[in-house]
Tab-separated table of C-alpha atoms and ligand atoms in Angstrom:
chain	number	residue	atom	x	y	z
A	242	UNK	CA	91.939	74.334	100.373
A	243	UNK	CA	94.352	71.613	99.359
A	244	UNK	CA	96.920	73.923	97.769
A	245	UNK	CA	97.632	75.355	101.226
A	246	UNK	CA	97.864	72.144	103.233
A	247	UNK	CA	101.312	71.590	104.743
A	248	UNK	CA	102.728	74.643	102.965
A	249	UNK	CA	105.111	76.988	104.770
A	250	UNK	CA	103.932	80.571	104.614
A	251	UNK	CA	105.677	83.663	105.949
A	252	UNK	CA	103.085	86.340	106.576
A	253	UNK	CA	104.730	89.750	106.747
A	254	UNK	CA	102.572	92.367	108.445
A	255	UNK	CA	103.512	96.024	108.164
A	256	UNK	CA	102.171	99.005	110.065
A	257	UNK	CA	98.895	100.149	108.588
A	258	UNK	CA	95.345	100.175	109.905
A	259	UNK	CA	94.548	97.115	107.761
A	260	UNK	CA	96.932	95.094	109.966
A	261	UNK	CA	93.837	94.066	111.938
A	262	UNK	CA	92.813	91.902	108.966
A	263	UNK	CA	95.970	89.808	109.353
A	264	UNK	CA	94.433	88.021	112.360
A	265	UNK	CA	91.651	86.620	110.183
A	266	UNK	CA	94.155	85.856	107.417
A	267	UNK	CA	96.302	83.789	109.817
A	268	UNK	CA	93.177	81.961	110.991
A	269	UNK	CA	92.098	81.079	107.433
A	270	UNK	CA	95.583	79.939	106.391
A	271	UNK	CA	95.895	77.764	109.510
A	272	UNK	CA	92.430	76.330	108.922
A	273	UNK	CA	93.524	75.361	105.397
A	274	UNK	CA	96.425	73.403	106.920
A	275	UNK	CA	99.317	75.837	106.293
A	276	UNK	CA	102.176	76.419	108.703
A	277	UNK	CA	102.286	80.190	109.190
A	278	UNK	CA	105.216	82.215	110.485
A	279	UNK	CA	104.190	85.791	111.171
A	280	UNK	CA	106.876	88.457	110.808
A	281	UNK	CA	105.872	91.988	111.826
A	282	UNK	CA	107.551	95.322	111.248
A	283	UNK	CA	108.014	97.240	114.520
A	284	UNK	CA	105.295	99.698	113.413
A	285	UNK	CA	102.799	96.881	112.808
A	286	UNK	CA	102.909	96.054	116.515
A	287	UNK	CA	101.260	99.440	117.161
A	288	UNK	CA	98.193	98.281	115.210
A	289	UNK	CA	97.853	94.653	116.297
A	290	UNK	CA	99.449	92.755	119.104
A	291	UNK	CA	102.112	90.106	118.381
A	292	UNK	CA	100.397	88.100	121.123
A	293	UNK	CA	97.235	87.844	118.999
A	294	UNK	CA	99.076	86.785	115.834
A	295	UNK	CA	101.448	84.502	117.784
A	296	UNK	CA	98.528	82.736	119.446
A	297	UNK	CA	96.617	82.275	116.184
A	298	UNK	CA	99.681	81.082	114.247
A	299	UNK	CA	101.009	78.955	117.129
A	300	UNK	CA	104.470	80.357	116.438
A	301	UNK	CA	106.427	83.129	118.081
A	302	UNK	CA	106.069	86.298	116.013
A	303	UNK	CA	109.396	87.642	114.708
A	304	UNK	CA	110.024	91.379	114.563
A	305	UNK	CA	113.614	92.373	115.094
A	306	UNK	CA	116.437	91.134	112.931
A	307	UNK	CA	118.747	90.920	115.961
A	308	UNK	CA	118.131	87.974	118.287
A	309	UNK	CA	116.644	88.932	121.645
A	310	UNK	CA	119.019	86.774	123.620
A	311	UNK	CA	122.561	85.589	123.078
A	312	UNK	CA	121.674	82.054	122.077
A	313	UNK	CA	119.279	83.324	119.382
A	314	UNK	CA	120.334	82.671	115.806
A	315	UNK	CA	121.712	85.561	113.787
A	316	UNK	CA	121.007	83.784	110.472
A	317	UNK	CA	117.311	83.254	111.117
A	318	UNK	CA	116.239	85.557	108.254
A	319	UNK	CA	118.215	83.351	105.863
A	320	UNK	CA	116.773	80.070	107.144
A	321	UNK	CA	113.277	81.587	107.039
A	322	UNK	CA	113.746	82.497	103.382
A	323	UNK	CA	114.721	78.915	102.618
A	324	UNK	CA	111.924	77.395	104.737
A	325	UNK	CA	109.069	79.341	103.127
A	326	UNK	CA	107.032	78.201	100.133
A	327	UNK	CA	105.728	81.755	99.799
A	328	UNK	CA	106.270	85.079	101.552
A	329	UNK	CA	103.198	87.282	101.664
A	330	UNK	CA	103.221	90.894	102.817
A	331	UNK	CA	99.690	91.861	103.850
A	332	UNK	CA	99.154	94.657	104.471
A	333	UNK	CA	102.156	96.174	102.688
A	334	UNK	CA	102.458	99.863	103.541
A	335	UNK	CA	104.013	102.469	101.256
A	336	UNK	CA	107.099	102.459	103.495
A	337	UNK	CA	107.559	98.686	103.447
A	338	UNK	CA	107.024	98.621	99.663
A	339	UNK	CA	109.678	101.340	99.296
A	340	UNK	CA	112.082	99.360	101.484
A	341	UNK	CA	111.477	96.140	99.578
A	342	UNK	CA	111.967	97.919	96.252
A	343	UNK	CA	115.301	99.357	97.375
A	344	UNK	CA	116.770	96.379	99.190
A	345	UNK	CA	116.522	97.698	102.761
A	346	UNK	CA	116.900	94.995	105.397
A	347	UNK	CA	116.359	96.799	108.675
A	348	UNK	CA	113.805	94.417	110.174
A	349	UNK	CA	113.176	90.693	110.112
A	350	UNK	CA	110.476	91.220	107.460
A	351	UNK	CA	112.583	93.204	104.999
A	352	UNK	CA	115.647	91.011	105.573
A	353	UNK	CA	113.675	87.769	105.111
A	354	UNK	CA	112.175	89.173	101.908
A	355	UNK	CA	115.630	89.983	100.584
A	356	UNK	CA	116.883	86.492	101.442
A	357	UNK	CA	113.785	84.643	100.250
A	358	UNK	CA	114.097	82.037	97.500
A	359	UNK	CA	110.339	81.508	97.291
A	360	UNK	CA	107.650	83.508	95.416
A	361	UNK	CA	106.726	86.811	97.076
A	362	UNK	CA	103.236	88.270	97.071
A	363	UNK	CA	102.706	91.884	98.096
A	364	UNK	CA	99.254	93.209	99.045
A	365	UNK	CA	99.483	97.016	99.223
A	366	UNK	CA	97.104	98.832	101.562
A	367	UNK	CA	97.205	102.543	102.242
A	368	UNK	CA	95.418	105.809	101.618
A	369	UNK	CA	94.401	106.420	97.982
A	370	UNK	CA	96.783	109.333	97.411
A	371	UNK	CA	99.719	107.432	98.861
A	372	UNK	CA	98.874	104.479	96.614
A	373	UNK	CA	98.581	106.471	93.396
A	374	UNK	CA	101.669	108.590	94.154
A	375	UNK	CA	104.264	108.063	91.396
A	376	UNK	CA	106.883	106.919	93.919
A	377	UNK	CA	104.665	104.109	95.254
A	378	UNK	CA	103.670	103.131	91.720
A	379	UNK	CA	107.336	103.153	90.617
A	380	UNK	CA	108.288	101.011	93.630
A	381	UNK	CA	105.546	98.515	92.797
A	382	UNK	CA	106.758	98.373	89.204
A	383	UNK	CA	110.292	97.721	90.475
A	384	UNK	CA	108.976	94.884	92.622
A	385	UNK	CA	107.127	93.440	89.626
A	386	UNK	CA	110.351	93.628	87.617
A	387	UNK	CA	112.032	91.636	90.399
A	388	UNK	CA	109.336	88.981	89.987
A	389	UNK	CA	107.177	89.895	93.021
A	390	UNK	CA	103.447	89.293	92.541
A	391	UNK	CA	101.207	92.208	93.467
A	392	UNK	CA	97.619	91.769	94.654
A	393	UNK	CA	96.126	95.193	93.971
A	394	UNK	CA	94.131	96.949	96.678
A	395	UNK	CA	90.389	97.325	96.324
A	396	UNK	CA	88.411	100.458	95.685
A	397	UNK	CA	86.229	101.560	98.570
A	398	UNK	CA	86.021	103.473	101.836
A	399	UNK	CA	89.400	104.025	103.465
A	400	UNK	CA	90.325	104.619	107.088
A	401	UNK	CA	90.892	108.300	106.282
A	402	UNK	CA	87.196	108.615	105.426
A	403	UNK	CA	88.092	109.133	101.764
A	404	UNK	CA	86.944	106.800	99.043
A	405	UNK	CA	89.503	105.442	96.593
A	406	UNK	CA	91.979	102.663	95.843
A	407	UNK	CA	93.940	101.399	98.800
A	408	UNK	CA	91.747	99.012	100.774
A	409	UNK	CA	93.295	95.650	101.611
A	410	UNK	CA	91.253	92.853	99.995
A	411	UNK	CA	89.321	90.636	102.403
A	412	UNK	CA	91.339	87.832	104.049
A	413	UNK	CA	89.318	85.178	102.154
A	414	UNK	CA	90.360	86.740	98.830
A	415	UNK	CA	94.013	86.921	99.927
A	416	UNK	CA	93.853	83.262	101.011
A	417	UNK	CA	92.441	82.347	97.599
A	418	UNK	CA	95.220	84.288	95.887
A	419	UNK	CA	97.944	82.651	98.007
A	420	UNK	CA	96.546	79.251	97.044
A	421	UNK	CA	96.569	80.320	93.407
A	422	UNK	CA	100.171	81.535	93.660
A	423	UNK	CA	101.274	78.331	95.316
A	424	UNK	CA	99.526	77.060	92.317
A	425	UNK	CA	100.421	74.034	90.414
A	426	UNK	CA	97.882	71.277	90.528
A	427	UNK	CA	97.776	69.349	93.758
A	428	UNK	CA	96.512	65.792	93.494
A	429	UNK	CA	93.982	66.184	96.289
A	430	UNK	CA	92.451	69.618	95.588
A	431	UNK	CA	88.641	69.748	95.510
A	432	UNK	CA	88.740	70.104	91.704
A	433	UNK	CA	91.337	67.358	91.236
A	434	UNK	CA	90.531	65.064	88.321
A	435	UNK	CA	88.566	67.755	86.491
A	436	UNK	CA	89.689	69.321	83.262
A	437	UNK	CA	88.650	72.964	83.297
A	438	UNK	CA	88.777	75.078	80.152
A	439	UNK	CA	88.700	78.839	80.704
A	440	UNK	CA	88.671	81.535	78.028
A	441	UNK	CA	89.757	85.090	78.785
A	442	UNK	CA	90.357	88.508	77.299
A	443	UNK	CA	89.111	90.140	74.132
A	444	UNK	CA	89.643	89.012	70.551
A	445	UNK	CA	91.111	91.186	67.818
A	446	UNK	CA	89.433	91.153	64.421
A	447	UNK	CA	91.684	92.673	61.772
A	448	UNK	CA	90.413	95.421	59.490
A	449	UNK	CA	93.737	95.805	57.671
A	450	UNK	CA	97.391	95.100	58.582
A	451	UNK	CA	97.436	97.894	61.199
A	452	UNK	CA	93.871	98.158	62.551
A	453	UNK	CA	91.481	95.884	64.342
A	454	UNK	CA	88.121	95.723	66.121
A	455	UNK	CA	88.226	94.862	69.817
A	456	UNK	CA	86.776	95.731	73.250
A	457	UNK	CA	88.029	96.769	76.691
A	458	UNK	CA	88.286	93.294	78.259
A	459	UNK	CA	91.455	93.036	80.391
A	460	UNK	CA	91.289	89.254	80.809
A	461	UNK	CA	91.654	89.543	84.605
A	462	UNK	CA	88.486	87.613	85.465
A	463	UNK	CA	89.414	84.650	83.237
A	464	UNK	CA	92.999	84.625	84.500
A	465	UNK	CA	91.754	84.610	88.107
A	466	UNK	CA	89.430	81.684	87.317
A	467	UNK	CA	92.284	79.737	85.728
A	468	UNK	CA	94.659	80.431	88.627
A	469	UNK	CA	92.166	79.488	91.321
A	470	UNK	CA	90.962	76.347	89.485
A	471	UNK	CA	94.578	75.259	89.095
A	472	UNK	CA	95.308	75.915	92.763
A	473	UNK	CA	92.334	73.729	93.617
A	474	UNK	CA	93.751	70.814	91.707
A	475	UNK	CA	92.086	71.071	88.289
A	476	UNK	CA	93.898	70.457	85.040
A	477	UNK	CA	93.447	73.926	83.531
A	478	UNK	CA	93.692	75.075	79.937
A	479	UNK	CA	93.428	78.838	79.504
A	480	UNK	CA	92.622	80.065	76.011
A	481	UNK	CA	93.478	83.736	76.046
A	482	UNK	CA	92.926	86.561	73.627
A	483	UNK	CA	95.590	89.307	73.418
A	484	UNK	CA	96.214	90.578	76.983
A	485	UNK	CA	99.270	91.608	78.968
A	486	UNK	CA	98.805	89.264	81.915
A	487	UNK	CA	100.895	86.408	83.225
A	488	UNK	CA	99.150	83.126	83.812
A	489	UNK	CA	99.639	81.232	87.074
A	490	UNK	CA	102.164	78.451	87.302
A	491	UNK	CA	100.658	75.128	86.258
A	492	UNK	CA	98.042	76.600	83.898
A	493	UNK	CA	98.336	75.405	80.282
A	494	UNK	CA	97.934	78.546	78.214
A	495	UNK	CA	96.995	78.829	74.556
A	496	UNK	CA	97.215	82.325	73.059
A	497	UNK	CA	94.859	83.274	70.256
A	498	UNK	CA	93.966	86.495	68.468
A	499	UNK	CA	90.641	86.173	66.653
A	500	UNK	CA	87.230	84.708	67.508
A	501	UNK	CA	87.799	82.051	64.848
A	502	UNK	CA	91.126	81.068	66.450
A	503	UNK	CA	89.476	80.967	69.863
A	504	UNK	CA	86.793	78.659	68.486
A	505	UNK	CA	89.460	76.307	67.062
A	506	UNK	CA	91.428	76.291	70.344
A	507	UNK	CA	88.270	75.620	72.373
A	508	UNK	CA	87.025	72.849	70.107
A	509	UNK	CA	90.377	71.057	70.356
A	510	UNK	CA	89.704	70.731	74.126
A	511	UNK	CA	86.356	68.981	73.790
A	512	UNK	CA	87.182	66.568	76.629
A	513	UNK	CA	86.904	69.418	79.177
A	514	UNK	CA	84.590	68.625	82.111
A	515	UNK	CA	83.969	72.294	82.770
A	516	UNK	CA	84.061	75.195	80.314
A	517	UNK	CA	84.007	78.758	81.595
A	518	UNK	CA	83.766	81.291	78.781
A	519	UNK	CA	84.941	84.510	80.436
A	520	UNK	CA	86.306	85.883	77.150
A	521	UNK	CA	84.692	88.933	75.578
A	522	UNK	CA	84.620	87.443	72.097
A	523	UNK	CA	84.046	90.038	69.376
A	524	UNK	CA	80.535	89.579	67.994
A	525	UNK	CA	81.463	90.803	64.526
A	526	UNK	CA	84.482	90.461	62.288
A	527	UNK	CA	85.332	91.685	58.823
A	528	UNK	CA	87.300	90.519	55.821
A	529	UNK	CA	90.635	92.206	56.410
A	530	UNK	CA	92.166	94.249	53.622
A	531	UNK	CA	95.677	93.016	52.796
A	532	UNK	CA	96.909	96.603	52.491
A	533	UNK	CA	96.344	99.575	54.799
A	534	UNK	CA	93.007	101.214	54.019
A	535	UNK	CA	93.644	104.778	52.848
A	536	UNK	CA	91.719	107.806	54.119
A	537	UNK	CA	89.181	108.837	51.483
A	538	UNK	CA	86.021	110.860	51.995
A	539	UNK	CA	84.278	111.573	55.303
A	540	UNK	CA	82.775	108.154	55.874
A	541	UNK	CA	84.182	104.683	55.798
A	542	UNK	CA	81.721	101.832	55.701
A	543	UNK	CA	82.899	98.482	56.939
A	544	UNK	CA	80.856	95.411	56.250
A	545	UNK	CA	80.837	93.161	59.298
A	546	UNK	CA	79.968	89.500	59.636
A	547	UNK	CA	78.900	87.637	62.780
A	548	UNK	CA	81.602	85.592	64.488
A	549	UNK	CA	80.774	82.033	65.503
A	550	UNK	CA	79.047	81.884	68.907
A	551	UNK	CA	81.507	79.489	70.546
A	552	UNK	CA	79.487	79.009	73.693
A	553	UNK	CA	76.233	78.366	71.841
A	554	UNK	CA	78.062	75.731	69.801
A	555	UNK	CA	79.337	74.119	72.996
A	556	UNK	CA	75.793	74.163	74.388
A	557	UNK	CA	74.557	72.245	71.332
A	558	UNK	CA	77.374	69.679	71.495
A	559	UNK	CA	77.389	69.335	75.285
A	560	UNK	CA	78.481	65.973	76.718
A	561	UNK	CA	76.577	64.472	79.681
A	562	UNK	CA	77.965	65.829	82.942
A	563	UNK	CA	79.829	68.685	81.237
A	564	UNK	CA	79.303	72.009	83.014
A	565	UNK	CA	79.045	75.169	80.887
A	566	UNK	CA	79.403	78.629	82.372
A	567	UNK	CA	78.980	81.875	80.432
A	568	UNK	CA	79.467	85.525	81.212
A	569	UNK	CA	77.038	88.244	80.216
A	570	UNK	CA	78.082	91.871	80.172
A	571	UNK	CA	74.916	93.923	80.172
A	572	UNK	CA	74.295	97.617	80.556
A	573	UNK	CA	70.492	97.401	80.664
A	574	UNK	CA	67.866	94.795	81.545
A	575	UNK	CA	70.842	92.818	82.775
A	576	UNK	CA	69.134	89.908	84.513
A	577	UNK	CA	66.493	89.492	81.836
A	578	UNK	CA	69.037	89.519	78.984
A	579	UNK	CA	71.396	87.191	80.816
A	580	UNK	CA	68.550	84.735	81.486
A	581	UNK	CA	67.810	84.729	77.742
A	582	UNK	CA	71.460	83.873	77.006
A	583	UNK	CA	71.513	81.099	79.602
A	584	UNK	CA	68.516	79.517	77.897
A	585	UNK	CA	69.477	80.067	74.260
A	586	UNK	CA	73.048	78.813	74.778
A	587	UNK	CA	71.910	75.980	77.085
A	588	UNK	CA	74.211	76.908	79.999
A	589	UNK	CA	74.310	75.730	83.603
A	590	UNK	CA	75.302	79.070	85.008
A	591	UNK	CA	75.732	82.613	83.775
A	592	UNK	CA	77.701	85.330	85.538
A	593	UNK	CA	76.217	88.769	84.989
A	594	UNK	CA	78.340	91.940	84.998
A	595	UNK	CA	77.152	95.459	84.526
A	596	UNK	CA	79.938	97.974	83.716
A	597	UNK	CA	77.782	100.665	85.310
A	598	UNK	CA	78.124	98.979	88.720
A	599	UNK	CA	80.750	100.578	90.932
A	600	UNK	CA	83.984	98.556	90.997
A	601	UNK	CA	82.690	96.234	88.297
A	602	UNK	CA	83.743	94.678	85.003
A	603	UNK	CA	86.399	95.897	82.559
A	604	UNK	CA	89.929	96.495	83.759
A	605	UNK	CA	89.105	96.564	87.473
A	606	UNK	CA	90.559	94.136	89.966
A	607	UNK	CA	87.151	93.848	91.521
A	608	UNK	CA	83.915	92.801	89.960
A	609	UNK	CA	80.263	92.760	90.903
A	610	UNK	CA	78.807	89.483	89.766
A	611	UNK	CA	75.350	87.985	89.984
A	612	UNK	CA	75.005	84.324	89.140
A	613	UNK	CA	71.901	82.944	87.468
A	614	UNK	CA	71.367	79.201	87.455
A	615	UNK	CA	69.133	77.032	85.270
A	616	UNK	CA	66.279	77.128	87.766
A	617	UNK	CA	66.267	80.936	87.460
A	618	UNK	CA	67.709	81.553	90.941
A	619	UNK	CA	69.845	84.704	91.177
A	620	UNK	CA	72.714	84.909	93.625
A	621	UNK	CA	74.426	88.248	94.165
A	622	UNK	CA	78.096	87.626	94.963
A	623	UNK	CA	78.578	91.342	95.647
A	624	UNK	CA	81.595	93.445	94.680
A	625	UNK	CA	84.695	91.455	95.493
A	626	UNK	CA	88.178	90.876	94.144
A	627	UNK	CA	88.223	88.832	90.945
A	628	UNK	CA	90.148	86.074	92.797
A	629	UNK	CA	87.377	85.821	95.371
A	630	UNK	CA	84.664	85.867	92.689
A	631	UNK	CA	86.603	83.120	90.866
A	632	UNK	CA	86.615	81.007	94.041
A	633	UNK	CA	82.864	81.426	94.510
A	634	UNK	CA	82.072	80.584	90.861
A	635	UNK	CA	84.227	77.456	91.148
A	636	UNK	CA	82.384	76.456	94.338
A	637	UNK	CA	79.111	76.540	92.348
A	638	UNK	CA	80.725	74.633	89.459
A	639	UNK	CA	81.918	72.003	91.907
A	640	UNK	CA	78.402	71.452	93.267
A	641	UNK	CA	76.864	71.447	89.781
A	642	UNK	CA	79.387	68.851	88.720
A	643	UNK	CA	78.682	66.613	91.749
A	644	UNK	CA	74.919	66.874	91.238
A	645	UNK	CA	75.240	66.005	87.526
A	646	UNK	CA	77.039	62.735	88.243
A	647	UNK	CA	74.644	59.827	88.914
A	648	UNK	CA	75.187	58.075	92.256
A	649	UNK	CA	77.415	55.016	92.017
A	650	UNK	CA	79.467	56.763	89.331
A	651	UNK	CA	83.151	57.232	90.300
A	652	UNK	CA	83.329	60.763	91.647
A	653	UNK	CA	86.032	63.106	90.221
B	212	C5P	O1	75.723	86.726	73.615
B	212	C5P	P1	76.822	87.300	74.397
B	212	C5P	O2	78.031	87.651	73.577
B	212	C5P	O3	76.468	88.413	75.307
B	212	C5P	O4	77.235	86.088	75.382
B	212	C5P	C1	78.324	86.178	76.219
B	212	C5P	C2	78.886	84.799	76.472
B	212	C5P	O5	79.030	84.095	75.236
B	212	C5P	C3	80.273	84.870	77.052
B	212	C5P	O6	80.448	83.764	77.908
B	212	C5P	C4	81.171	84.805	75.833
B	212	C5P	O7	82.438	84.276	76.151
B	212	C5P	C5	80.390	83.891	74.921
B	212	C5P	N1	80.561	84.197	73.482
B	212	C5P	C6	81.048	83.233	72.634
B	212	C5P	N2	81.195	83.490	71.295
B	212	C5P	C7	80.837	84.679	70.797
B	212	C5P	C8	80.317	85.684	71.629
B	212	C5P	C9	80.194	85.401	72.976
B	212	C5P	O8	81.366	82.135	73.091
B	212	C5P	N3	80.991	84.910	69.504
């Protein structure tokens, strides 16, 4: 992963059961070419040995803020904060989150975080009730206000035996997210040279000056796709409906409100090599009243008109080599319906979501996605974080793109 090569990463590990996953995380980051400095809280050493993480990272693990011997440097936490391109805390326990939110600096990890000049990414992992407790939530909000990025925990089985939110995402997903955070296009990423257009979020179709028709799309899947594509070197344009999400550094974002505006923004990017329509475009719109519609009678009948099918239009106007990816949200006959859409809109790939799947679709940080390709093959990507799903979809896009370019043609 080019975005990670030669980058300096501080990996802060705090004392929760998920600390065991940090060994795999160090291995993946090192494999991607990053220089990793592990910093553990004293409690983390009860869950995983500094020897393991030191051996994998090829650097002495730092724990205490005070140097162990007299010639050790007292200002190491400051120099670390300057050295790092990103500081990641994974797993971040409730206690470490509380300390970070309140400026404690009683260990090398908390002190380095306070001194850091680089972006900070916090990956909370704990028992469900500790995670949803108002104090933890307030601390996370404080961190967000300070500009920290938060990678939310996944829903699933927890060490306590309970099921809920609190599970640390898999190391591959965290690696993907770190690459996305380090973000801006790198000239040698595996998607370098490609222009990728992603749409995200819902659209709002006005009924009158105060009301509109919309859906529950949070935009998270599209934003993850844009962030990961950018981290992998693509030139990314993200056309987003109204959502309250921040786009990753390096992504060119165009905000729109209605399906018609989304169509205009998409068609102005007709040189895109890859188009991924993750937006939940409203299927119907209405002619908005210029004044607020007054309550009268028991029923109100709105006349709705179909919105333009942006993706179907792209399918008709497709340029040779252009890759088109759609999303299908289906509650019944999901594969069959999605296959129909892939054919009628002339797509290369369609990602199928079913909101009835556990941990899937709207608003969640995870998604269960099955991919259907033109030859009818179905690949179940399972329930994973949206960053991880984004990485896997982009892997397929990358191979589709290579196979659509005739040999002898300059490769992207
Ligand atoms: O037909 P359906 O709306 O289920 O298809 C979903 C796919 O089509 C999504 O990729 C969505 O972004 C796209 N779409 C579109 N324009 C519409 C409706 C859906 O591009 N008006």
